[in-house]
Every structure is written in C-alpha cells, then in structure tokens.
Amino acid sequence: MEEKTDKRVLIVDDDTEFIKEFSQKIETQGLQVHSAITPKEALDYIAQNEVDFIILDFVMPEMDGYSVYHIINNDMRKNIPTIILTNFPNAKDMPQDLEIYVKSETNLNKLAAEIKMKLSSK
C-alpha cells in the first residue's frame, strides 16, 4: 500500500458494491476516498469539502453524471478533474468534454493508478 496523501477522491455511484471495490483500489494508491450514492449527496459534499478528483456514474436516479458534472463546473464554479464511468459501451462514442470509461472494459487497478498519477502532477 502506498503512503497516504492528502488528495481526496469522490466516487459517486448508486452501486454500493462498485463503490466498495473501487474505493479499495484507490486507497491502495494512498489516496483518500469518500463516496456518495446520490447526486444530491455528492453535490452537498462538494459544497462543504475539498475534493481533488471525481468519479461519476453516468446513470443514476435523480440526474445523470454528465448533469452533475455541469452543476459542479458551471453552477458551483469548481474545476475538479472528473471522469464518467458507465455500463453502456456506446456512451464512450458520445461527444463529451470529459473522459468516459466503460466499467466492463476498464481495469480498475490501472485506472486508480492513473488517477494517482494525474493528482501527483497537480
């Protein structure tokens, strides 16, 4: 396990098993992890806490991950690096202004290491 850093990653997903699995992989990179099950919970957390990186599920109750991303960047005026994870392979073909990963095609260990690398260069 890597030495802990002060970098905070927020995972927003309504799949609690996925949150648990991916949180463990991110923590092995020495990063702090917080999770939110709903977009509202995520937005409340971001409004009150420092977050260095966000991982958003694309399909969630209330609103989709892309809408959450725009609220964070436009309404809240926070420029936090963000990626979208989805179960839909065709979603990565949509024109987006952020990175989209298909869960079934993504090695979570590798993605956790990439997130650490991106945060290390900040």
JSON list of N, CA and C in Angstrom, two decimals, residues 3-82:
[
{"chain": "A", "resi": 3, "resn": "GLU", "atom": "N", "xyz": [1.95, 5.23, 0.57]},
{"chain": "A", "resi": 3, "resn": "GLU", "atom": "CA", "xyz": [1.80, 6.16, 1.69]},
{"chain": "A", "resi": 3, "resn": "GLU", "atom": "C", "xyz": [0.62, 7.09, 1.42]},
{"chain": "A", "resi": 4, "resn": "LYS", "atom": "N", "xyz": [-0.16, 7.37, 2.46]},
{"chain": "A", "resi": 4, "resn": "LYS", "atom": "CA", "xyz": [-1.35, 8.23, 2.33]},
{"chain": "A", "resi": 4, "resn": "LYS", "atom": "C", "xyz": [-0.97, 9.64, 1.92]},
{"chain": "A", "resi": 5, "resn": "THR", "atom": "N", "xyz": [-1.77, 10.21, 1.03]},
{"chain": "A", "resi": 5, "resn": "THR", "atom": "CA", "xyz": [-1.61, 11.61, 0.65]},
{"chain": "A", "resi": 5, "resn": "THR", "atom": "C", "xyz": [-2.83, 12.38, 1.15]},
{"chain": "A", "resi": 6, "resn": "ASP", "atom": "N", "xyz": [-2.82, 13.67, 0.94]},
{"chain": "A", "resi": 6, "resn": "ASP", "atom": "CA", "xyz": [-3.98, 14.47, 1.33]},
{"chain": "A", "resi": 6, "resn": "ASP", "atom": "C", "xyz": [-4.95, 14.64, 0.16]},
{"chain": "A", "resi": 7, "resn": "LYS", "atom": "N", "xyz": [-4.71, 13.97, -0.94]},
{"chain": "A", "resi": 7, "resn": "LYS", "atom": "CA", "xyz": [-5.58, 14.08, -2.12]},
{"chain": "A", "resi": 7, "resn": "LYS", "atom": "C", "xyz": [-6.87, 13.28, -1.88]},
{"chain": "A", "resi": 8, "resn": "ARG", "atom": "N", "xyz": [-8.00, 13.92, -2.19]},
{"chain": "A", "resi": 8, "resn": "ARG", "atom": "CA", "xyz": [-9.31, 13.32, -1.93]},
{"chain": "A", "resi": 8, "resn": "ARG", "atom": "C", "xyz": [-10.04, 13.02, -3.23]},
{"chain": "A", "resi": 9, "resn": "VAL", "atom": "N", "xyz": [-10.51, 11.78, -3.34]},
{"chain": "A", "resi": 9, "resn": "VAL", "atom": "CA", "xyz": [-11.26, 11.32, -4.49]},
{"chain": "A", "resi": 9, "resn": "VAL", "atom": "C", "xyz": [-12.70, 11.05, -4.05]},
{"chain": "A", "resi": 10, "resn": "LEU", "atom": "N", "xyz": [-13.65, 11.54, -4.83]},
{"chain": "A", "resi": 10, "resn": "LEU", "atom": "CA", "xyz": [-15.06, 11.30, -4.55]},
{"chain": "A", "resi": 10, "resn": "LEU", "atom": "C", "xyz": [-15.62, 10.36, -5.62]},
{"chain": "A", "resi": 11, "resn": "ILE", "atom": "N", "xyz": [-16.18, 9.24, -5.17]},
{"chain": "A", "resi": 11, "resn": "ILE", "atom": "CA", "xyz": [-16.85, 8.30, -6.08]},
{"chain": "A", "resi": 11, "resn": "ILE", "atom": "C", "xyz": [-18.35, 8.49, -5.90]},
{"chain": "A", "resi": 12, "resn": "VAL", "atom": "N", "xyz": [-19.04, 8.75, -7.01]},
{"chain": "A", "resi": 12, "resn": "VAL", "atom": "CA", "xyz": [-20.49, 8.94, -6.97]},
{"chain": "A", "resi": 12, "resn": "VAL", "atom": "C", "xyz": [-21.12, 7.85, -7.83]},
{"chain": "A", "resi": 13, "resn": "ASP", "atom": "N", "xyz": [-21.78, 6.92, -7.17]},
{"chain": "A", "resi": 13, "resn": "ASP", "atom": "CA", "xyz": [-22.36, 5.77, -7.87]},
{"chain": "A", "resi": 13, "resn": "ASP", "atom": "C", "xyz": [-23.45, 5.18, -6.99]},
{"chain": "A", "resi": 14, "resn": "ASP", "atom": "N", "xyz": [-24.55, 4.76, -7.59]},
{"chain": "A", "resi": 14, "resn": "ASP", "atom": "CA", "xyz": [-25.62, 4.15, -6.80]},
{"chain": "A", "resi": 14, "resn": "ASP", "atom": "C", "xyz": [-25.40, 2.65, -6.58]},
{"chain": "A", "resi": 15, "resn": "ASP", "atom": "N", "xyz": [-24.31, 2.11, -7.09]},
{"chain": "A", "resi": 15, "resn": "ASP", "atom": "CA", "xyz": [-23.93, 0.71, -6.90]},
{"chain": "A", "resi": 15, "resn": "ASP", "atom": "C", "xyz": [-22.94, 0.63, -5.74]},
{"chain": "A", "resi": 16, "resn": "THR", "atom": "N", "xyz": [-23.43, 0.25, -4.57]},
{"chain": "A", "resi": 16, "resn": "THR", "atom": "CA", "xyz": [-22.57, 0.24, -3.38]},
{"chain": "A", "resi": 16, "resn": "THR", "atom": "C", "xyz": [-21.46, -0.80, -3.46]},
{"chain": "A", "resi": 17, "resn": "GLU", "atom": "N", "xyz": [-21.69, -1.90, -4.16]},
{"chain": "A", "resi": 17, "resn": "GLU", "atom": "CA", "xyz": [-20.64, -2.91, -4.33]},
{"chain": "A", "resi": 17, "resn": "GLU", "atom": "C", "xyz": [-19.49, -2.35, -5.17]},
{"chain": "A", "resi": 18, "resn": "PHE", "atom": "N", "xyz": [-19.84, -1.62, -6.22]},
{"chain": "A", "resi": 18, "resn": "PHE", "atom": "CA", "xyz": [-18.81, -1.00, -7.05]},
{"chain": "A", "resi": 18, "resn": "PHE", "atom": "C", "xyz": [-18.02, 0.03, -6.24]},
{"chain": "A", "resi": 19, "resn": "ILE", "atom": "N", "xyz": [-18.72, 0.84, -5.46]},
{"chain": "A", "resi": 19, "resn": "ILE", "atom": "CA", "xyz": [-18.05, 1.83, -4.62]},
{"chain": "A", "resi": 19, "resn": "ILE", "atom": "C", "xyz": [-17.04, 1.15, -3.71]},
{"chain": "A", "resi": 20, "resn": "LYS", "atom": "N", "xyz": [-17.46, 0.07, -3.07]},
{"chain": "A", "resi": 20, "resn": "LYS", "atom": "CA", "xyz": [-16.58, -0.65, -2.14]},
{"chain": "A", "resi": 20, "resn": "LYS", "atom": "C", "xyz": [-15.34, -1.18, -2.87]},
{"chain": "A", "resi": 21, "resn": "GLU", "atom": "N", "xyz": [-15.56, -1.83, -4.02]},
{"chain": "A", "resi": 21, "resn": "GLU", "atom": "CA", "xyz": [-14.44, -2.40, -4.78]},
{"chain": "A", "resi": 21, "resn": "GLU", "atom": "C", "xyz": [-13.47, -1.33, -5.27]},
{"chain": "A", "resi": 22, "resn": "PHE", "atom": "N", "xyz": [-13.99, -0.28, -5.88]},
{"chain": "A", "resi": 22, "resn": "PHE", "atom": "CA", "xyz": [-13.12, 0.75, -6.45]},
{"chain": "A", "resi": 22, "resn": "PHE", "atom": "C", "xyz": [-12.46, 1.58, -5.35]},
{"chain": "A", "resi": 23, "resn": "SER", "atom": "N", "xyz": [-13.16, 1.80, -4.25]},
{"chain": "A", "resi": 23, "resn": "SER", "atom": "CA", "xyz": [-12.57, 2.54, -3.12]},
{"chain": "A", "resi": 23, "resn": "SER", "atom": "C", "xyz": [-11.31, 1.85, -2.62]},
{"chain": "A", "resi": 24, "resn": "GLN", "atom": "N", "xyz": [-11.37, 0.53, -2.50]},
{"chain": "A", "resi": 24, "resn": "GLN", "atom": "CA", "xyz": [-10.20, -0.22, -2.04]},
{"chain": "A", "resi": 24, "resn": "GLN", "atom": "C", "xyz": [-9.03, -0.05, -2.99]},
{"chain": "A", "resi": 25, "resn": "LYS", "atom": "N", "xyz": [-9.29, -0.07, -4.28]},
{"chain": "A", "resi": 25, "resn": "LYS", "atom": "CA", "xyz": [-8.21, 0.07, -5.26]},
{"chain": "A", "resi": 25, "resn": "LYS", "atom": "C", "xyz": [-7.61, 1.48, -5.22]},
{"chain": "A", "resi": 26, "resn": "ILE", "atom": "N", "xyz": [-8.44, 2.49, -5.01]},
{"chain": "A", "resi": 26, "resn": "ILE", "atom": "CA", "xyz": [-7.94, 3.86, -4.92]},
{"chain": "A", "resi": 26, "resn": "ILE", "atom": "C", "xyz": [-7.15, 4.06, -3.63]},
{"chain": "A", "resi": 27, "resn": "GLU", "atom": "N", "xyz": [-7.63, 3.47, -2.54]},
{"chain": "A", "resi": 27, "resn": "GLU", "atom": "CA", "xyz": [-6.93, 3.59, -1.26]},
{"chain": "A", "resi": 27, "resn": "GLU", "atom": "C", "xyz": [-5.55, 2.94, -1.31]},
{"chain": "A", "resi": 28, "resn": "THR", "atom": "N", "xyz": [-5.40, 1.87, -2.11]},
{"chain": "A", "resi": 28, "resn": "THR", "atom": "CA", "xyz": [-4.08, 1.24, -2.23]},
{"chain": "A", "resi": 28, "resn": "THR", "atom": "C", "xyz": [-3.08, 2.17, -2.92]},
{"chain": "A", "resi": 29, "resn": "GLN", "atom": "N", "xyz": [-3.58, 3.20, -3.59]},
{"chain": "A", "resi": 29, "resn": "GLN", "atom": "CA", "xyz": [-2.72, 4.20, -4.22]},
{"chain": "A", "resi": 29, "resn": "GLN", "atom": "C", "xyz": [-2.36, 5.32, -3.24]},
{"chain": "A", "resi": 30, "resn": "GLY", "atom": "N", "xyz": [-2.86, 5.20, -2.00]},
{"chain": "A", "resi": 30, "resn": "GLY", "atom": "CA", "xyz": [-2.54, 6.20, -0.98]},
{"chain": "A", "resi": 30, "resn": "GLY", "atom": "C", "xyz": [-3.46, 7.40, -0.99]},
{"chain": "A", "resi": 31, "resn": "LEU", "atom": "N", "xyz": [-4.55, 7.32, -1.75]},
{"chain": "A", "resi": 31, "resn": "LEU", "atom": "CA", "xyz": [-5.48, 8.44, -1.85]},
{"chain": "A", "resi": 31, "resn": "LEU", "atom": "C", "xyz": [-6.63, 8.26, -0.86]},
{"chain": "A", "resi": 32, "resn": "GLN", "atom": "N", "xyz": [-7.18, 9.37, -0.40]},
{"chain": "A", "resi": 32, "resn": "GLN", "atom": "CA", "xyz": [-8.35, 9.34, 0.47]},
{"chain": "A", "resi": 32, "resn": "GLN", "atom": "C", "xyz": [-9.60, 9.22, -0.40]},
{"chain": "A", "resi": 33, "resn": "VAL", "atom": "N", "xyz": [-10.56, 8.44, 0.05]},
{"chain": "A", "resi": 33, "resn": "VAL", "atom": "CA", "xyz": [-11.78, 8.23, -0.73]},
{"chain": "A", "resi": 33, "resn": "VAL", "atom": "C", "xyz": [-13.01, 8.57, 0.10]},
{"chain": "A", "resi": 34, "resn": "HIS", "atom": "N", "xyz": [-13.92, 9.28, -0.53]},
{"chain": "A", "resi": 34, "resn": "HIS", "atom": "CA", "xyz": [-15.25, 9.50, 0.04]},
{"chain": "A", "resi": 34, "resn": "HIS", "atom": "C", "xyz": [-16.23, 9.04, -1.04]},
{"chain": "A", "resi": 35, "resn": "SER", "atom": "N", "xyz": [-17.39, 8.58, -0.63]},
{"chain": "A", "resi": 35, "resn": "SER", "atom": "CA", "xyz": [-18.37, 8.13, -1.62]},
{"chain": "A", "resi": 35, "resn": "SER", "atom": "C", "xyz": [-19.72, 8.77, -1.37]},
{"chain": "A", "resi": 36, "resn": "ALA", "atom": "N", "xyz": [-20.49, 8.84, -2.45]},
{"chain": "A", "resi": 36, "resn": "ALA", "atom": "CA", "xyz": [-21.86, 9.34, -2.39]},
{"chain": "A", "resi": 36, "resn": "ALA", "atom": "C", "xyz": [-22.70, 8.43, -3.27]},
{"chain": "A", "resi": 37, "resn": "ILE", "atom": "N", "xyz": [-23.89, 8.12, -2.79]},
{"chain": "A", "resi": 37, "resn": "ILE", "atom": "CA", "xyz": [-24.77, 7.22, -3.52]},
{"chain": "A", "resi": 37, "resn": "ILE", "atom": "C", "xyz": [-25.73, 7.99, -4.44]},
{"chain": "A", "resi": 38, "resn": "THR", "atom": "N", "xyz": [-25.98, 9.24, -4.12]},
{"chain": "A", "resi": 38, "resn": "THR", "atom": "CA", "xyz": [-26.89, 10.04, -4.95]},
{"chain": "A", "resi": 38, "resn": "THR", "atom": "C", "xyz": [-26.19, 11.32, -5.41]},
{"chain": "A", "resi": 39, "resn": "PRO", "atom": "N", "xyz": [-26.62, 11.88, -6.52]},
{"chain": "A", "resi": 39, "resn": "PRO", "atom": "CA", "xyz": [-26.06, 13.16, -6.96]},
{"chain": "A", "resi": 39, "resn": "PRO", "atom": "C", "xyz": [-26.21, 14.26, -5.91]},
{"chain": "A", "resi": 40, "resn": "LYS", "atom": "N", "xyz": [-27.36, 14.32, -5.23]},
{"chain": "A", "resi": 40, "resn": "LYS", "atom": "CA", "xyz": [-27.57, 15.34, -4.21]},
{"chain": "A", "resi": 40, "resn": "LYS", "atom": "C", "xyz": [-26.55, 15.21, -3.08]},
{"chain": "A", "resi": 41, "resn": "GLU", "atom": "N", "xyz": [-26.32, 13.98, -2.64]},
{"chain": "A", "resi": 41, "resn": "GLU", "atom": "CA", "xyz": [-25.32, 13.74, -1.59]},
{"chain": "A", "resi": 41, "resn": "GLU", "atom": "C", "xyz": [-23.94, 14.20, -2.06]},
{"chain": "A", "resi": 42, "resn": "ALA", "atom": "N", "xyz": [-23.62, 13.93, -3.32]},
{"chain": "A", "resi": 42, "resn": "ALA", "atom": "CA", "xyz": [-22.33, 14.34, -3.87]},
{"chain": "A", "resi": 42, "resn": "ALA", "atom": "C", "xyz": [-22.20, 15.86, -3.92]},
{"chain": "A", "resi": 43, "resn": "LEU", "atom": "N", "xyz": [-23.24, 16.53, -4.40]},
{"chain": "A", "resi": 43, "resn": "LEU", "atom": "CA", "xyz": [-23.20, 17.99, -4.51]},
{"chain": "A", "resi": 43, "resn": "LEU", "atom": "C", "xyz": [-23.10, 18.64, -3.13]},
{"chain": "A", "resi": 44, "resn": "ASP", "atom": "N", "xyz": [-23.81, 18.10, -2.16]},
{"chain": "A", "resi": 44, "resn": "ASP", "atom": "CA", "xyz": [-23.72, 18.62, -0.78]},
{"chain": "A", "resi": 44, "resn": "ASP", "atom": "C", "xyz": [-22.30, 18.44, -0.24]},
{"chain": "A", "resi": 45, "resn": "TYR", "atom": "N", "xyz": [-21.71, 17.27, -0.49]},
{"chain": "A", "resi": 45, "resn": "TYR", "atom": "CA", "xyz": [-20.35, 17.00, 0.00]},
{"chain": "A", "resi": 45, "resn": "TYR", "atom": "C", "xyz": [-19.35, 17.96, -0.66]},
{"chain": "A", "resi": 46, "resn": "ILE", "atom": "N", "xyz": [-19.46, 18.14, -1.96]},
{"chain": "A", "resi": 46, "resn": "ILE", "atom": "CA", "xyz": [-18.54, 19.02, -2.69]},
{"chain": "A", "resi": 46, "resn": "ILE", "atom": "C", "xyz": [-18.67, 20.47, -2.22]},
{"chain": "A", "resi": 47, "resn": "ALA", "atom": "N", "xyz": [-19.88, 20.88, -1.90]},
{"chain": "A", "resi": 47, "resn": "ALA", "atom": "CA", "xyz": [-20.11, 22.26, -1.44]},
{"chain": "A", "resi": 47, "resn": "ALA", "atom": "C", "xyz": [-19.42, 22.52, -0.10]},
{"chain": "A", "resi": 48, "resn": "GLN", "atom": "N", "xyz": [-19.23, 21.47, 0.70]},
{"chain": "A", "resi": 48, "resn": "GLN", "atom": "CA", "xyz": [-18.69, 21.65, 2.05]},
{"chain": "A", "resi": 48, "resn": "GLN", "atom": "C", "xyz": [-17.27, 21.13, 2.24]},
{"chain": "A", "resi": 49, "resn": "ASN", "atom": "N", "xyz": [-16.72, 20.44, 1.24]},
{"chain": "A", "resi": 49, "resn": "ASN", "atom": "CA", "xyz": [-15.42, 19.80, 1.40]},
{"chain": "A", "resi": 49, "resn": "ASN", "atom": "C", "xyz": [-14.54, 20.02, 0.18]},
{"chain": "A", "resi": 50, "resn": "GLU", "atom": "N", "xyz": [-13.24, 19.92, 0.40]},
{"chain": "A", "resi": 50, "resn": "GLU", "atom": "CA", "xyz": [-12.26, 19.98, -0.68]},
{"chain": "A", "resi": 50, "resn": "GLU", "atom": "C", "xyz": [-12.24, 18.61, -1.36]},
{"chain": "A", "resi": 51, "resn": "VAL", "atom": "N", "xyz": [-12.35, 18.58, -2.67]},
{"chain": "A", "resi": 51, "resn": "VAL", "atom": "CA", "xyz": [-12.29, 17.34, -3.45]},
{"chain": "A", "resi": 51, "resn": "VAL", "atom": "C", "xyz": [-11.30, 17.57, -4.58]},
{"chain": "A", "resi": 52, "resn": "ASP", "atom": "N", "xyz": [-10.40, 16.61, -4.80]},
{"chain": "A", "resi": 52, "resn": "ASP", "atom": "CA", "xyz": [-9.37, 16.76, -5.82]},
{"chain": "A", "resi": 52, "resn": "ASP", "atom": "C", "xyz": [-9.69, 16.03, -7.13]},
{"chain": "A", "resi": 53, "resn": "PHE", "atom": "N", "xyz": [-10.57, 15.02, -7.06]},
{"chain": "A", "resi": 53, "resn": "PHE", "atom": "CA", "xyz": [-10.89, 14.24, -8.25]},
{"chain": "A", "resi": 53, "resn": "PHE", "atom": "C", "xyz": [-12.26, 13.61, -8.04]},
{"chain": "A", "resi": 54, "resn": "ILE", "atom": "N", "xyz": [-13.06, 13.54, -9.11]},
{"chain": "A", "resi": 54, "resn": "ILE", "atom": "CA", "xyz": [-14.41, 12.97, -9.01]},
{"chain": "A", "resi": 54, "resn": "ILE", "atom": "C", "xyz": [-14.58, 11.86, -10.04]},
{"chain": "A", "resi": 55, "resn": "ILE", "atom": "N", "xyz": [-15.19, 10.77, -9.60]},
{"chain": "A", "resi": 55, "resn": "ILE", "atom": "CA", "xyz": [-15.58, 9.67, -10.47]},
{"chain": "A", "resi": 55, "resn": "ILE", "atom": "C", "xyz": [-17.10, 9.59, -10.41]},
{"chain": "A", "resi": 56, "resn": "LEU", "atom": "N", "xyz": [-17.75, 9.80, -11.54]},
{"chain": "A", "resi": 56, "resn": "LEU", "atom": "CA", "xyz": [-19.22, 9.82, -11.59]},
{"chain": "A", "resi": 56, "resn": "LEU", "atom": "C", "xyz": [-19.76, 8.66, -12.40]},
{"chain": "A", "resi": 57, "resn": "ASP", "atom": "N", "xyz": [-20.77, 8.00, -11.86]},
{"chain": "A", "resi": 57, "resn": "ASP", "atom": "CA", "xyz": [-21.53, 7.03, -12.64]},
{"chain": "A", "resi": 57, "resn": "ASP", "atom": "C", "xyz": [-22.37, 7.83, -13.64]},
{"chain": "A", "resi": 58, "resn": "PHE", "atom": "N", "xyz": [-22.54, 7.31, -14.84]},
{"chain": "A", "resi": 58, "resn": "PHE", "atom": "CA", "xyz": [-23.30, 8.05, -15.83]},
{"chain": "A", "resi": 58, "resn": "PHE", "atom": "C", "xyz": [-24.80, 8.00, -15.55]},
{"chain": "A", "resi": 59, "resn": "VAL", "atom": "N", "xyz": [-25.32, 6.82, -15.20]},
{"chain": "A", "resi": 59, "resn": "VAL", "atom": "CA", "xyz": [-26.75, 6.65, -14.97]},
{"chain": "A", "resi": 59, "resn": "VAL", "atom": "C", "xyz": [-27.02, 6.49, -13.48]},
{"chain": "A", "resi": 60, "resn": "MET", "atom": "N", "xyz": [-27.75, 7.46, -12.92]},
{"chain": "A", "resi": 60, "resn": "MET", "atom": "CA", "xyz": [-28.12, 7.42, -11.50]},
{"chain": "A", "resi": 60, "resn": "MET", "atom": "C", "xyz": [-29.53, 7.96, -11.36]},
{"chain": "A", "resi": 61, "resn": "PRO", "atom": "N", "xyz": [-30.20, 7.62, -10.25]},
{"chain": "A", "resi": 61, "resn": "PRO", "atom": "CA", "xyz": [-31.50, 8.24, -10.00]},
{"chain": "A", "resi": 61, "resn": "PRO", "atom": "C", "xyz": [-31.31, 9.75, -9.83]},
{"chain": "A", "resi": 62, "resn": "GLU", "atom": "N", "xyz": [-32.31, 10.51, -10.04]},
{"chain": "A", "resi": 62, "resn": "GLU", "atom": "CA", "xyz": [-32.31, 11.97, -9.90]},
{"chain": "A", "resi": 62, "resn": "GLU", "atom": "C", "xyz": [-31.77, 12.66, -11.14]},
{"chain": "A", "resi": 63, "resn": "MET", "atom": "N", "xyz": [-30.49, 12.40, -11.48]},
{"chain": "A", "resi": 63, "resn": "MET", "atom": "CA", "xyz": [-29.89, 13.02, -12.67]},
{"chain": "A", "resi": 63, "resn": "MET", "atom": "C", "xyz": [-28.67, 12.22, -13.10]},
{"chain": "A", "resi": 64, "resn": "ASP", "atom": "N", "xyz": [-28.27, 12.39, -14.36]},
{"chain": "A", "resi": 64, "resn": "ASP", "atom": "CA", "xyz": [-27.12, 11.63, -14.85]},
{"chain": "A", "resi": 64, "resn": "ASP", "atom": "C", "xyz": [-25.81, 12.30, -14.46]},
{"chain": "A", "resi": 65, "resn": "GLY", "atom": "N", "xyz": [-24.74, 11.54, -14.58]},
{"chain": "A", "resi": 65, "resn": "GLY", "atom": "CA", "xyz": [-23.42, 12.03, -14.19]},
{"chain": "A", "resi": 65, "resn": "GLY", "atom": "C", "xyz": [-22.97, 13.26, -14.96]},
{"chain": "A", "resi": 66, "resn": "TYR", "atom": "N", "xyz": [-23.36, 13.34, -16.23]},
{"chain": "A", "resi": 66, "resn": "TYR", "atom": "CA", "xyz": [-22.96, 14.50, -17.03]},
{"chain": "A", "resi": 66, "resn": "TYR", "atom": "C", "xyz": [-23.62, 15.77, -16.50]},
{"chain": "A", "resi": 67, "resn": "SER", "atom": "N", "xyz": [-24.87, 15.68, -16.06]},
{"chain": "A", "resi": 67, "resn": "SER", "atom": "CA", "xyz": [-25.56, 16.83, -15.47]},
{"chain": "A", "resi": 67, "resn": "SER", "atom": "C", "xyz": [-24.90, 17.24, -14.16]},
{"chain": "A", "resi": 68, "resn": "VAL", "atom": "N", "xyz": [-24.52, 16.25, -13.36]},
{"chain": "A", "resi": 68, "resn": "VAL", "atom": "CA", "xyz": [-23.82, 16.54, -12.09]},
{"chain": "A", "resi": 68, "resn": "VAL", "atom": "C", "xyz": [-22.52, 17.28, -12.39]},
{"chain": "A", "resi": 69, "resn": "TYR", "atom": "N", "xyz": [-21.78, 16.79, -13.38]},
{"chain": "A", "resi": 69, "resn": "TYR", "atom": "CA", "xyz": [-20.51, 17.41, -13.78]},
{"chain": "A", "resi": 69, "resn": "TYR", "atom": "C", "xyz": [-20.72, 18.89, -14.14]},
{"chain": "A", "resi": 70, "resn": "HIS", "atom": "N", "xyz": [-21.76, 19.17, -14.90]},
{"chain": "A", "resi": 70, "resn": "HIS", "atom": "CA", "xyz": [-22.02, 20.56, -15.31]},
{"chain": "A", "resi": 70, "resn": "HIS", "atom": "C", "xyz": [-22.44, 21.44, -14.14]},
{"chain": "A", "resi": 71, "resn": "ILE", "atom": "N", "xyz": [-23.18, 20.90, -13.19]},
{"chain": "A", "resi": 71, "resn": "ILE", "atom": "CA", "xyz": [-23.53, 21.68, -12.00]},
{"chain": "A", "resi": 71, "resn": "ILE", "atom": "C", "xyz": [-22.26, 22.03, -11.22]},
{"chain": "A", "resi": 72, "resn": "ILE", "atom": "N", "xyz": [-21.38, 21.06, -11.05]},
{"chain": "A", "resi": 72, "resn": "ILE", "atom": "CA", "xyz": [-20.13, 21.29, -10.31]},
{"chain": "A", "resi": 72, "resn": "ILE", "atom": "C", "xyz": [-19.29, 22.36, -11.00]},
{"chain": "A", "resi": 73, "resn": "ASN", "atom": "N", "xyz": [-19.15, 22.25, -12.31]},
{"chain": "A", "resi": 73, "resn": "ASN", "atom": "CA", "xyz": [-18.27, 23.17, -13.04]},
{"chain": "A", "resi": 73, "resn": "ASN", "atom": "C", "xyz": [-18.90, 24.52, -13.35]},
{"chain": "A", "resi": 74, "resn": "ASN", "atom": "N", "xyz": [-20.18, 24.54, -13.66]},
{"chain": "A", "resi": 74, "resn": "ASN", "atom": "CA", "xyz": [-20.82, 25.80, -14.05]},
{"chain": "A", "resi": 74, "resn": "ASN", "atom": "C", "xyz": [-21.48, 26.51, -12.88]},
{"chain": "A", "resi": 75, "resn": "ASP", "atom": "N", "xyz": [-22.38, 25.84, -12.19]},
{"chain": "A", "resi": 75, "resn": "ASP", "atom": "CA", "xyz": [-23.12, 26.48, -11.10]},
{"chain": "A", "resi": 75, "resn": "ASP", "atom": "C", "xyz": [-22.27, 26.68, -9.85]},
{"chain": "A", "resi": 76, "resn": "MET", "atom": "N", "xyz": [-21.48, 25.66, -9.50]},
{"chain": "A", "resi": 76, "resn": "MET", "atom": "CA", "xyz": [-20.66, 25.75, -8.29]},
{"chain": "A", "resi": 76, "resn": "MET", "atom": "C", "xyz": [-19.30, 26.39, -8.57]},
{"chain": "A", "resi": 77, "resn": "ARG", "atom": "N", "xyz": [-18.97, 26.54, -9.85]},
{"chain": "A", "resi": 77, "resn": "ARG", "atom": "CA", "xyz": [-17.70, 27.13, -10.28]},
{"chain": "A", "resi": 77, "resn": "ARG", "atom": "C", "xyz": [-16.48, 26.43, -9.68]},
{"chain": "A", "resi": 78, "resn": "LYS", "atom": "N", "xyz": [-16.55, 25.11, -9.66]},
{"chain": "A", "resi": 78, "resn": "LYS", "atom": "CA", "xyz": [-15.41, 24.33, -9.18]},
{"chain": "A", "resi": 78, "resn": "LYS", "atom": "C", "xyz": [-14.86, 23.56, -10.38]},
{"chain": "A", "resi": 79, "resn": "ASN", "atom": "N", "xyz": [-13.58, 23.67, -10.58]},
{"chain": "A", "resi": 79, "resn": "ASN", "atom": "CA", "xyz": [-12.93, 22.99, -11.70]},
{"chain": "A", "resi": 79, "resn": "ASN", "atom": "C", "xyz": [-12.19, 21.77, -11.16]},
{"chain": "A", "resi": 80, "resn": "ILE", "atom": "N", "xyz": [-12.93, 20.69, -10.96]},
{"chain": "A", "resi": 80, "resn": "ILE", "atom": "CA", "xyz": [-12.37, 19.47, -10.38]},
{"chain": "A", "resi": 80, "resn": "ILE", "atom": "C", "xyz": [-12.24, 18.43, -11.49]},
{"chain": "A", "resi": 81, "resn": "PRO", "atom": "N", "xyz": [-11.05, 17.85, -11.67]},
{"chain": "A", "resi": 81, "resn": "PRO", "atom": "CA", "xyz": [-10.91, 16.79, -12.68]},
{"chain": "A", "resi": 81, "resn": "PRO", "atom": "C", "xyz": [-11.94, 15.69, -12.43]},
{"chain": "A", "resi": 82, "resn": "THR", "atom": "N", "xyz": [-12.59, 15.26, -13.51]},
{"chain": "A", "resi": 82, "resn": "THR", "atom": "CA", "xyz": [-13.70, 14.31, -13.39]},
{"chain": "A", "resi": 82, "resn": "THR", "atom": "C", "xyz": [-13.66, 13.30, -14.52]}
]
